[in-house]
């Protein structure tokens, strides 16, 4: 499997686990995110309280509330797939911490204002293994992995500037 470049992860073991997460299907990624937020949601949000802006994340979270369950699921899938859709574009324009806050809000609302997990869904195979591995990680590694997962979703036209090695040294102002 080809490795994607990660921006938030510095440890090889965490990056390897992230690559396993990336190989999951869209619905398995959604399930894993839901289970992770169920297990550690209360500690994720306070991880960077000054860096997240609930006023930016909340409209995206609540934007799903008035959709049908099928539309809600498709909106979340479009974000995971990085599709060119309204929800995915709005998500893609948020900072990593606000993206984490969106997933937290969606996980908190699942089964209430947002479509819940199917009652017959069982986390099996890779989902269960990855979930267990993440739960066994140090907290900072967990956050790095979740932040990386969050930033690898959503549609955005914004591209990173070329590296200095490509552009050469420039004079400072």
Coordinates of N, CA, C and O in Angstrom, one line a residue:
X1 N 0.8 -1.2 0.0 CA 0.0 0.0 0.0 C 0.9 1.2 0.0 O 1.9 1.3 0.7
X2 N 0.5 2.2 -0.8 CA 1.3 3.4 -0.9 C 1.1 4.3 0.3 O -0.1 4.5 0.7
X3 N 2.1 4.9 0.8 CA 2.0 5.7 2.0 C 1.7 7.1 1.6 O 2.3 7.7 0.7
X4 N 0.7 7.7 2.3 CA 0.4 9.1 2.1 C 1.2 9.9 3.0 O 1.5 9.5 4.1
X5 N 1.6 11.1 2.6 CA 2.4 12.0 3.4 C 1.5 12.5 4.5 O 0.4 13.0 4.3
X6 N 1.9 12.4 5.8 CA 1.1 12.9 6.9 C 1.8 14.2 7.4 O 3.0 14.4 7.3
X7 N 1.0 15.0 8.0 CA 1.5 16.3 8.5 C 1.5 16.4 10.0 O 2.2 17.2 10.5
X8 N 0.7 15.6 10.6 CA 0.5 15.8 12.1 C 1.2 14.7 12.9 O 1.3 14.7 14.1
X9 N 1.7 13.6 12.2 CA 2.2 12.5 12.8 C 3.7 12.4 12.7 O 4.3 12.5 11.6
X10 N 4.4 12.2 13.8 CA 5.9 12.2 13.8 C 6.4 10.8 14.1 O 7.5 10.5 13.8
X11 N 5.6 9.9 14.8 CA 6.1 8.6 15.2 C 5.7 7.6 14.1 O 4.6 7.5 13.6
X12 N 6.7 6.7 13.8 CA 6.5 5.7 12.8 C 5.3 4.8 13.1 O 4.5 4.4 12.3
X13 N 5.2 4.3 14.4 CA 4.1 3.4 14.8 C 2.8 4.1 14.6 O 1.8 3.4 14.2
X14 N 2.6 5.3 14.9 CA 1.4 6.1 14.8 C 1.1 6.2 13.3 O -0.1 6.0 12.9
X15 N 2.1 6.5 12.5 CA 1.9 6.7 11.1 C 1.5 5.3 10.4 O 0.6 5.3 9.6
X16 N 2.1 4.2 10.9 CA 1.7 2.9 10.4 C 0.2 2.6 10.7 O -0.5 2.1 9.8
X17 N -0.2 3.0 11.9 CA -1.6 2.8 12.3 C -2.5 3.7 11.4 O -3.6 3.3 11.0
X18 N -2.1 4.9 11.2 CA -2.9 5.8 10.4 C -3.0 5.2 8.9 O -4.1 5.3 8.3
X19 N -2.0 4.7 8.4 CA -2.1 4.1 7.1 C -3.1 2.9 7.0 O -3.8 2.7 6.1
X20 N -3.1 2.2 8.1 CA -4.2 1.1 8.2 C -5.6 1.7 8.3 O -6.5 1.2 7.7
X21 N -5.7 2.8 9.0 CA -7.0 3.5 9.0 C -7.4 4.0 7.6 O -8.5 3.8 7.2
X22 N -6.4 4.5 6.9 CA -6.7 5.1 5.6 C -7.2 4.0 4.6 O -7.9 4.3 3.7
X23 N -6.8 2.7 4.8 CA -7.1 1.6 4.0 C -8.6 1.1 4.2 O -9.1 0.4 3.4
X24 N -9.2 1.6 5.3 CA -10.6 1.2 5.6 C -11.6 1.8 4.6 O -11.3 2.8 3.9
X25 N -12.7 1.2 4.5 CA -13.8 1.7 3.6 C -14.3 3.0 4.3 O -14.1 3.2 5.5
X26 N -15.1 3.7 3.5 CA -15.7 5.0 4.0 C -16.6 4.7 5.2 O -16.4 5.4 6.3
X27 N -17.4 3.7 5.2 CA -18.3 3.4 6.3 C -17.6 2.9 7.5 O -17.9 3.2 8.6
X28 N -16.5 2.1 7.3 CA -15.7 1.7 8.4 C -14.9 2.8 9.1 O -14.8 2.9 10.3
X29 N -14.5 3.8 8.3 CA -13.9 5.0 8.8 C -14.9 5.8 9.7 O -14.6 6.2 10.8
X30 N -16.1 5.9 9.2 CA -17.2 6.6 10.0 C -17.4 5.9 11.3 O -17.5 6.5 12.3
X31 N -17.5 4.5 11.2 CA -17.7 3.8 12.4 C -16.6 3.9 13.4 O -16.8 4.1 14.6
X32 N -15.4 3.8 12.9 CA -14.2 4.0 13.8 C -14.2 5.3 14.5 O -13.9 5.5 15.7
X33 N -14.5 6.4 13.7 CA -14.5 7.7 14.3 C -15.6 7.8 15.4 O -15.3 8.4 16.4
X34 N -16.7 7.3 15.1 CA -17.8 7.3 16.1 C -17.4 6.6 17.4 O -17.5 7.1 18.5
X35 N -16.8 5.3 17.2 CA -16.4 4.6 18.4 C -15.3 5.3 19.2 O -15.2 5.3 20.4
X36 N -14.3 6.0 18.4 CA -13.3 6.7 19.1 C -13.8 7.9 19.9 O -13.4 8.1 21.0
X37 N -14.7 8.6 19.3 CA -15.3 9.8 20.0 C -16.2 9.3 21.2 O -16.2 10.0 22.2
X38 N -16.8 8.1 21.1 CA -17.5 7.6 22.2 C -16.6 7.3 23.3 O -16.9 7.6 24.5
X39 N -15.4 6.7 23.0 CA -14.5 6.3 24.0 C -13.7 7.4 24.6 O -13.4 7.4 25.8
X40 N -13.3 8.4 23.8 CA -12.4 9.5 24.3 C -12.9 10.9 24.0 O -12.1 11.8 24.1
X41 N -14.1 11.1 23.6 CA -14.7 12.4 23.2 C -14.5 13.5 24.2 O -14.1 14.6 23.9
X42 N -14.7 13.1 25.5 CA -14.5 14.2 26.5 C -13.1 14.7 26.7 O -12.9 15.8 27.1
X43 N -12.1 13.9 26.3 CA -10.8 14.3 26.4 C -10.3 14.9 25.1 O -9.3 15.6 25.1
X44 N -10.9 14.7 23.9 CA -10.5 15.3 22.7 C -10.8 16.7 22.6 O -9.9 17.5 22.3
X45 N -12.0 17.2 23.0 CA -12.4 18.6 22.8 C -11.5 19.5 23.7 O -11.0 20.5 23.1
X46 N -11.2 19.2 24.9 CA -10.4 20.1 25.7 C -8.9 20.1 25.3 O -8.1 20.8 25.8
X47 N -8.5 19.2 24.3 CA -7.1 19.1 24.0 C -6.5 20.4 23.5 O -5.3 20.7 23.7
X48 N -7.3 21.2 22.8 CA -6.8 22.5 22.4 C -8.0 23.5 22.4 O -8.4 24.0 21.3
X49 N -8.5 23.9 23.5 CA -9.6 24.7 23.6 C -9.5 26.1 23.0 O -10.4 26.6 22.4
X50 N -8.3 26.7 23.0 CA -8.1 28.0 22.4 C -7.9 27.9 20.9 O -8.1 28.9 20.2
X51 N -7.6 26.7 20.4 CA -7.3 26.6 19.0 C -8.6 26.3 18.2 O -8.6 26.4 17.0
X52 N -9.7 25.9 18.9 CA -10.9 25.5 18.2 C -11.9 26.7 18.3 O -11.9 27.4 19.4
X53 N -12.7 26.9 17.3 CA -13.7 28.0 17.4 C -15.1 27.4 17.1 O -15.5 27.1 16.0
X54 N -15.8 27.1 18.2 CA -17.1 26.5 18.1 C -18.1 27.3 17.2 O -18.9 26.6 16.6
X55 N -17.9 28.6 17.1 CA -18.8 29.3 16.2 C -18.6 28.9 14.7 O -19.5 29.1 13.9
X56 N -17.4 28.4 14.4 CA -17.2 28.0 13.0 C -17.6 26.5 12.8 O -18.1 26.2 11.7
X57 N -17.4 25.7 13.8 CA -17.8 24.3 13.7 C -19.3 24.0 13.8 O -19.8 23.2 13.2
X58 N -19.9 24.7 14.8 CA -21.3 24.5 15.1 C -22.3 24.5 13.9 O -23.1 23.6 13.8
X59 N -22.2 25.5 13.0 CA -23.1 25.5 11.9 C -23.0 24.3 11.0 O -24.0 23.8 10.5
X60 N -21.8 23.8 10.9 CA -21.6 22.6 10.1 C -22.2 21.3 10.8 O -22.9 20.5 10.2
X61 N -22.0 21.3 12.1 CA -22.6 20.2 12.9 C -24.1 20.2 12.8 O -24.8 19.3 12.4
X62 N -24.7 21.4 13.1 CA -26.2 21.5 13.1 C -26.8 21.5 11.7 O -28.0 21.2 11.6
X63 N -25.9 21.8 10.7 CA -26.4 21.7 9.3 C -27.0 20.4 8.9 O -27.8 20.3 8.0
X64 N -26.5 19.3 9.6 CA -27.0 18.0 9.3 C -28.4 17.7 9.9 O -29.1 16.8 9.5
X65 N -28.7 18.4 11.0 CA -29.9 18.1 11.8 C -31.2 18.1 11.0 O -32.1 17.3 11.3
X66 N -31.3 18.9 10.0 CA -32.6 19.0 9.3 C -32.6 18.2 8.1 O -33.6 18.2 7.3
X67 N -31.6 17.4 7.8 CA -31.6 16.5 6.7 C -32.2 15.1 7.0 O -32.2 14.8 8.2
X68 N -32.6 14.4 6.0 CA -33.1 13.0 6.3 C -31.9 12.2 6.7 O -30.7 12.6 6.5
X69 N -32.1 11.0 7.3 CA -31.0 10.2 7.8 C -30.1 9.8 6.6 O -28.9 9.8 6.7
X70 N -30.7 9.5 5.4 CA -29.9 9.1 4.3 C -29.1 10.3 3.8 O -27.9 10.1 3.4
X71 N -29.6 11.5 3.8 CA -28.8 12.7 3.5 C -27.7 13.0 4.5 O -26.6 13.4 4.1
X72 N -28.0 12.8 5.7 CA -27.0 12.9 6.8 C -25.8 12.0 6.5 O -24.6 12.4 6.5
X73 N -26.1 10.7 6.3 CA -25.1 9.8 6.1 C -24.3 10.1 4.8 O -23.0 10.0 4.8
X74 N -25.0 10.5 3.8 CA -24.3 10.8 2.5 C -23.4 12.1 2.7 O -22.3 12.2 2.1
X75 N -23.9 13.0 3.5 CA -23.1 14.2 3.8 C -21.7 13.9 4.5 O -20.7 14.4 4.1
X76 N -21.8 13.0 5.5 CA -20.6 12.6 6.2 C -19.7 11.8 5.3 O -18.5 11.9 5.3
X77 N -20.3 10.9 4.5 CA -19.5 10.1 3.5 C -18.8 11.0 2.5 O -17.7 10.8 2.2
X78 N -19.5 12.1 2.1 CA -18.9 13.0 1.1 C -17.6 13.7 1.7 O -16.7 14.0 1.0
X79 N -17.7 14.0 3.0 CA -16.5 14.5 3.7 C -15.4 13.5 3.8 O -14.2 13.9 3.4
X80 N -15.7 12.3 4.1 CA -14.6 11.3 4.2 C -14.0 11.1 2.8 O -12.8 10.9 2.7
X81 N -14.9 11.1 1.7 CA -14.4 10.9 0.4 C -13.7 12.1 -0.2 O -13.2 12.0 -1.4
X82 N -13.7 13.2 0.4 CA -13.2 14.5 -0.1 C -13.9 14.9 -1.4 O -13.3 15.5 -2.3
X83 N -15.2 14.7 -1.4 CA -16.0 15.0 -2.6 C -16.3 16.5 -2.7 O -16.3 17.2 -1.6
X84 N -16.6 16.9 -3.9 CA -17.0 18.3 -4.1 C -18.5 18.5 -3.8 O -19.3 18.4 -4.6
X85 N -18.8 18.7 -2.5 CA -20.2 18.9 -2.0 C -20.2 20.1 -1.0 O -19.1 20.4 -0.5
X86 N -21.3 20.6 -0.8 CA -21.4 21.7 0.2 C -20.8 21.4 1.5 O -20.0 22.2 2.0
X87 N -21.3 20.3 2.1 CA -20.8 19.9 3.4 C -19.3 19.7 3.4 O -18.5 20.2 4.3
X88 N -18.8 19.0 2.4 CA -17.4 18.6 2.3 C -16.5 19.9 2.1 O -15.4 20.0 2.7
X89 N -17.0 20.8 1.3 CA -16.3 22.1 1.1 C -16.2 22.9 2.3 O -15.2 23.5 2.7
X90 N -17.3 23.0 3.0 CA -17.3 23.8 4.3 C -16.4 23.2 5.3 O -15.7 23.9 6.0
X91 N -16.4 21.9 5.4 CA -15.5 21.2 6.3 C -14.1 21.4 5.9 O -13.2 21.6 6.7
X92 N -13.8 21.3 4.6 CA -12.4 21.4 4.1 C -11.8 22.8 4.4 O -10.6 22.9 4.4
X93 N -12.7 23.8 4.6 CA -12.2 25.1 4.8 C -11.9 25.4 6.3 O -11.4 26.5 6.6
X94 N -12.2 24.4 7.2 CA -11.9 24.6 8.6 C -10.5 24.2 9.0 O -9.9 23.4 8.3
X95 N -10.0 24.8 10.1 CA -8.8 24.3 10.7 C -8.9 22.9 11.2 O -10.0 22.4 11.5
X96 N -7.8 22.3 11.5 CA -7.7 20.9 12.0 C -8.5 20.8 13.3 O -9.3 19.8 13.5
X97 N -8.3 21.7 14.2 CA -9.0 21.7 15.5 C -10.5 21.8 15.3 O -11.3 21.2 16.0
X98 N -10.9 22.7 14.4 CA -12.4 22.8 14.2 C -12.9 21.6 13.5 O -14.1 21.2 13.7
X99 N -12.1 20.9 12.6 CA -12.6 19.7 12.0 C -12.8 18.6 13.1 O -13.7 17.9 13.0
X100 N -11.8 18.5 14.0 CA -12.0 17.6 15.2 C -13.3 17.9 15.9 O -14.0 17.0 16.3
X101 N -13.6 19.2 16.1 CA -14.8 19.6 16.8 C -16.0 19.2 16.0 O -17.1 18.8 16.6
X102 N -16.0 19.3 14.7 CA -17.2 18.9 13.9 C -17.4 17.4 14.1 O -18.6 17.0 14.4
X103 N -16.4 16.5 14.0 CA -16.6 15.1 14.2 C -17.1 14.8 15.7 O -17.9 14.0 15.9
X104 N -16.6 15.6 16.6 CA -17.1 15.4 18.0 C -18.6 15.7 18.1 O -19.3 15.0 18.6
X105 N -19.0 16.8 17.5 CA -20.4 17.2 17.5 C -21.2 16.2 16.8 O -22.3 15.9 17.2
X106 N -20.8 15.7 15.6 CA -21.6 14.7 14.9 C -21.7 13.4 15.7 O -22.7 12.8 15.8
X107 N -20.6 13.0 16.4 CA -20.6 11.8 17.2 C -21.5 12.0 18.4 O -22.3 11.0 18.7
X108 N -21.5 13.1 19.0 CA -22.4 13.4 20.2 C -23.9 13.4 19.7 O -24.7 13.0 20.5
X109 N -24.2 13.8 18.5 CA -25.5 13.9 18.0 C -26.0 12.6 17.4 O -27.2 12.4 17.2
X110 N -25.1 11.6 17.2 CA -25.5 10.3 16.6 C -26.6 9.6 17.4 O -26.4 9.5 18.6
X111 N -27.6 9.2 16.8 CA -28.7 8.5 17.5 C -29.7 9.4 18.1 O -30.7 9.0 18.6
X112 N -29.4 10.7 18.0 CA -30.3 11.7 18.5 C -30.8 12.6 17.3 O -31.8 12.3 16.6
X113 N -30.0 13.7 17.0 CA -30.3 14.5 15.8 C -29.7 14.0 14.5 O -30.0 14.5 13.5
X114 N -28.7 13.1 14.6 CA -28.1 12.6 13.5 C -28.2 11.0 13.5 O -28.2 10.4 14.5
X115 N -28.3 10.5 12.3 CA -28.5 9.1 12.1 C -27.5 8.3 13.0 O -26.3 8.6 13.1
X116 N -28.0 7.3 13.7 CA -27.2 6.5 14.6 C -26.5 5.3 13.9 O -26.8 5.1 12.7
X117 N -25.7 4.6 14.6 CA -25.1 3.4 14.1 C -26.1 2.4 13.9 O -27.0 2.3 14.7
X118 N -26.1 1.7 12.8 CA -27.1 0.6 12.6 C -27.0 -0.4 13.8 O -25.9 -0.7 14.2
X119 N -28.1 -0.8 14.3 CA -28.1 -1.7 15.5 C -27.4 -3.0 15.2 O -26.9 -3.6 16.2
X120 N -27.3 -3.4 14.0 CA -26.6 -4.7 13.7 C -25.2 -4.6 13.3 O -24.5 -5.5 13.0
X121 N -24.6 -3.3 13.4 CA -23.2 -3.1 13.0 C -22.3 -3.6 14.1 O -22.5 -3.3 15.3
X122 N -21.3 -4.4 13.8 CA -20.3 -4.9 14.7 C -19.0 -4.5 14.2 O -18.6 -4.8 13.0
X123 N -18.2 -3.8 15.0 CA -16.8 -3.5 14.6 C -16.0 -4.8 14.6 O -15.8 -5.4 15.6
X124 N -15.6 -5.2 13.4 CA -14.9 -6.5 13.2 C -13.6 -6.2 12.5 O -13.3 -5.2 12.0
X125 N -12.7 -7.3 12.5 CA -11.5 -7.2 11.8 C -10.7 -6.0 12.0 O -10.4 -5.6 13.1
X126 N -10.3 -5.3 10.8 CA -9.5 -4.2 10.9 C -10.0 -3.0 11.8 O -9.3 -2.4 12.5
X127 N -11.3 -2.8 11.8 CA -11.9 -1.7 12.6 C -11.7 -2.0 14.1 O -11.2 -1.1 14.8
X128 N -11.9 -3.2 14.5 CA -11.8 -3.5 15.9 C -10.3 -3.5 16.3 O -9.9 -3.0 17.4
X129 N -9.4 -4.0 15.4 CA -8.0 -4.0 15.7 C -7.4 -2.6 15.8 O -6.6 -2.3 16.7
X130 N -7.8 -1.7 14.9 CA -7.3 -0.4 14.9 C -7.9 0.4 16.1 O -7.1 1.1 16.8
X131 N -9.1 0.2 16.4 CA -9.7 0.8 17.6 C -9.0 0.4 18.8 O -8.6 1.3 19.7
X132 N -8.7 -0.9 19.0 CA -7.9 -1.3 20.2 C -6.5 -0.7 20.2 O -6.0 -0.3 21.3
X133 N -5.9 -0.7 19.1 CA -4.5 -0.1 19.0 C -4.5 1.4 19.4 O -3.6 1.8 20.1
X134 N -5.5 2.1 18.9 CA -5.6 3.5 19.2 C -5.8 3.7 20.7 O -5.2 4.6 21.3
X135 N -6.7 2.9 21.3 CA -7.0 3.1 22.7 C -5.8 2.8 23.5 O -5.6 3.3 24.6
X136 N -4.8 2.0 23.0 CA -3.6 1.7 23.8 C -2.5 2.7 23.6 O -1.4 2.5 24.2
X137 N -2.7 3.7 22.8 CA -1.7 4.7 22.5 C -1.6 5.7 23.6 O -2.6 6.0 24.3
X138 N -0.5 6.4 23.6 CA -0.4 7.6 24.5 C -1.4 8.7 24.0 O -1.7 8.7 22.8
X139 N -1.9 9.5 24.9 CA -2.9 10.5 24.5 C -2.5 11.4 23.3 O -3.2 11.6 22.4
X140 N -1.3 11.9 23.4 CA -0.8 12.8 22.3 C -0.7 12.1 21.0 O -1.1 12.7 20.0
X141 N -0.4 10.9 21.0 CA -0.4 10.1 19.7 C -1.8 9.9 19.2 O -2.0 10.0 18.0
X142 N -2.7 9.7 20.1 CA -4.1 9.5 19.7 C -4.6 10.8 19.0 O -5.2 10.8 18.0
X143 N -4.3 11.9 19.7 CA -4.7 13.2 19.1 C -4.1 13.5 17.8 O -4.7 13.9 16.8
X144 N -2.8 13.2 17.6 CA -2.1 13.3 16.4 C -2.8 12.5 15.3 O -3.0 13.0 14.2
X145 N -3.1 11.3 15.6 CA -3.7 10.4 14.6 C -5.1 11.0 14.2 O -5.4 11.0 13.0
X146 N -5.9 11.3 15.2 CA -7.2 11.9 14.9 C -7.2 13.2 14.1 O -7.9 13.4 13.2
X147 N -6.2 14.0 14.5 CA -6.1 15.3 13.7 C -5.7 15.0 12.3 O -6.2 15.7 11.4
X148 N -4.8 14.1 12.1 CA -4.4 13.7 10.7 C -5.6 13.1 10.0 O -5.8 13.5 8.8
X149 N -6.3 12.3 10.6 CA -7.5 11.7 9.9 C -8.5 12.9 9.5 O -9.0 12.9 8.4
X150 N -8.7 13.8 10.5 CA -9.6 14.9 10.2 C -9.1 15.8 9.0 O -9.9 16.2 8.2
X151 N -7.8 16.0 9.0 CA -7.3 16.9 7.9 C -7.2 16.2 6.6 O -7.0 16.9 5.6
X152 N -7.3 14.9 6.5 CA -7.2 14.2 5.3 C -8.6 14.0 4.7 O -8.8 13.3 3.7
X153 N -9.6 14.7 5.3 CA -11.0 14.7 4.8 C -11.4 16.1 4.3 O -10.8 17.0 4.7
X154 N -12.5 16.1 3.6 CA -13.1 17.3 3.2 C -12.5 17.8 1.9 O -11.3 17.5 1.6
X155 N -13.3 18.5 1.1 CA -12.8 19.1 -0.2 C -12.2 20.5 0.0 O -12.8 21.3 0.7
X156 N -11.1 20.7 -0.6 CA -10.5 22.0 -0.5 C -9.6 22.2 -1.8 O -9.0 21.3 -2.3
X157 N -9.7 23.5 -2.3 CA -8.9 23.8 -3.4 C -7.5 24.3 -3.0 O -6.6 24.6 -3.8
X158 N -7.3 24.6 -1.7 CA -6.1 25.2 -1.2 C -5.0 24.1 -1.2 O -5.2 23.0 -0.8
X159 N -3.9 24.5 -1.8 CA -2.7 23.6 -1.8 C -1.6 24.2 -1.0 O -1.5 25.5 -0.9
X160 N -0.7 23.4 -0.5 CA 0.4 23.9 0.2 C 1.4 24.5 -0.7 O 1.5 24.2 -1.9
X161 N 2.1 25.5 -0.2 CA 3.1 26.2 -1.1 C 4.3 25.2 -1.4 O 4.5 24.3 -0.6
X162 N 5.0 25.4 -2.5 CA 6.1 24.5 -2.8 C 7.2 24.6 -1.7 O 7.4 25.6 -1.1
X163 N 7.9 23.5 -1.4 CA 8.9 23.5 -0.4 C 10.1 24.4 -0.9 O 10.3 24.7 -2.0
X164 N 10.8 24.9 0.1 CA 11.9 25.8 -0.1 C 12.9 25.2 -1.1 O 13.5 25.9 -1.9
X165 N 13.1 23.9 -1.0 CA 14.1 23.2 -1.9 C 13.7 23.4 -3.3 O 14.5 23.4 -4.2
X166 N 12.4 23.5 -3.6 CA 11.9 23.7 -5.0 C 12.0 25.1 -5.4 O 12.3 25.4 -6.6
X167 N 11.8 26.0 -4.6 CA 11.7 27.4 -4.9 C 13.1 28.1 -4.8 O 13.3 29.2 -5.3
X168 N 13.9 27.6 -4.0 CA 15.2 28.3 -3.7 C 15.1 29.3 -2.6 O 14.0 29.5 -2.1
X169 N 16.2 29.8 -2.2 CA 16.3 30.8 -1.1 C 15.8 32.2 -1.7 O 16.2 32.6 -2.8
X170 N 15.0 32.9 -0.9 CA 14.6 34.2 -1.3 C 15.1 35.2 -0.3 O 15.3 34.9 0.9
X171 N 15.3 36.4 -0.8 CA 15.7 37.5 0.1 C 14.6 37.9 1.1 O 13.4 37.9 0.7
X172 N 14.9 38.2 2.3 CA 13.9 38.6 3.2 C 13.6 40.1 2.9 O 14.4 40.8 2.3
X173 N 12.4 40.5 3.4 CA 12.1 41.9 3.2 C 12.9 42.7 4.2 O 13.1 43.8 4.3

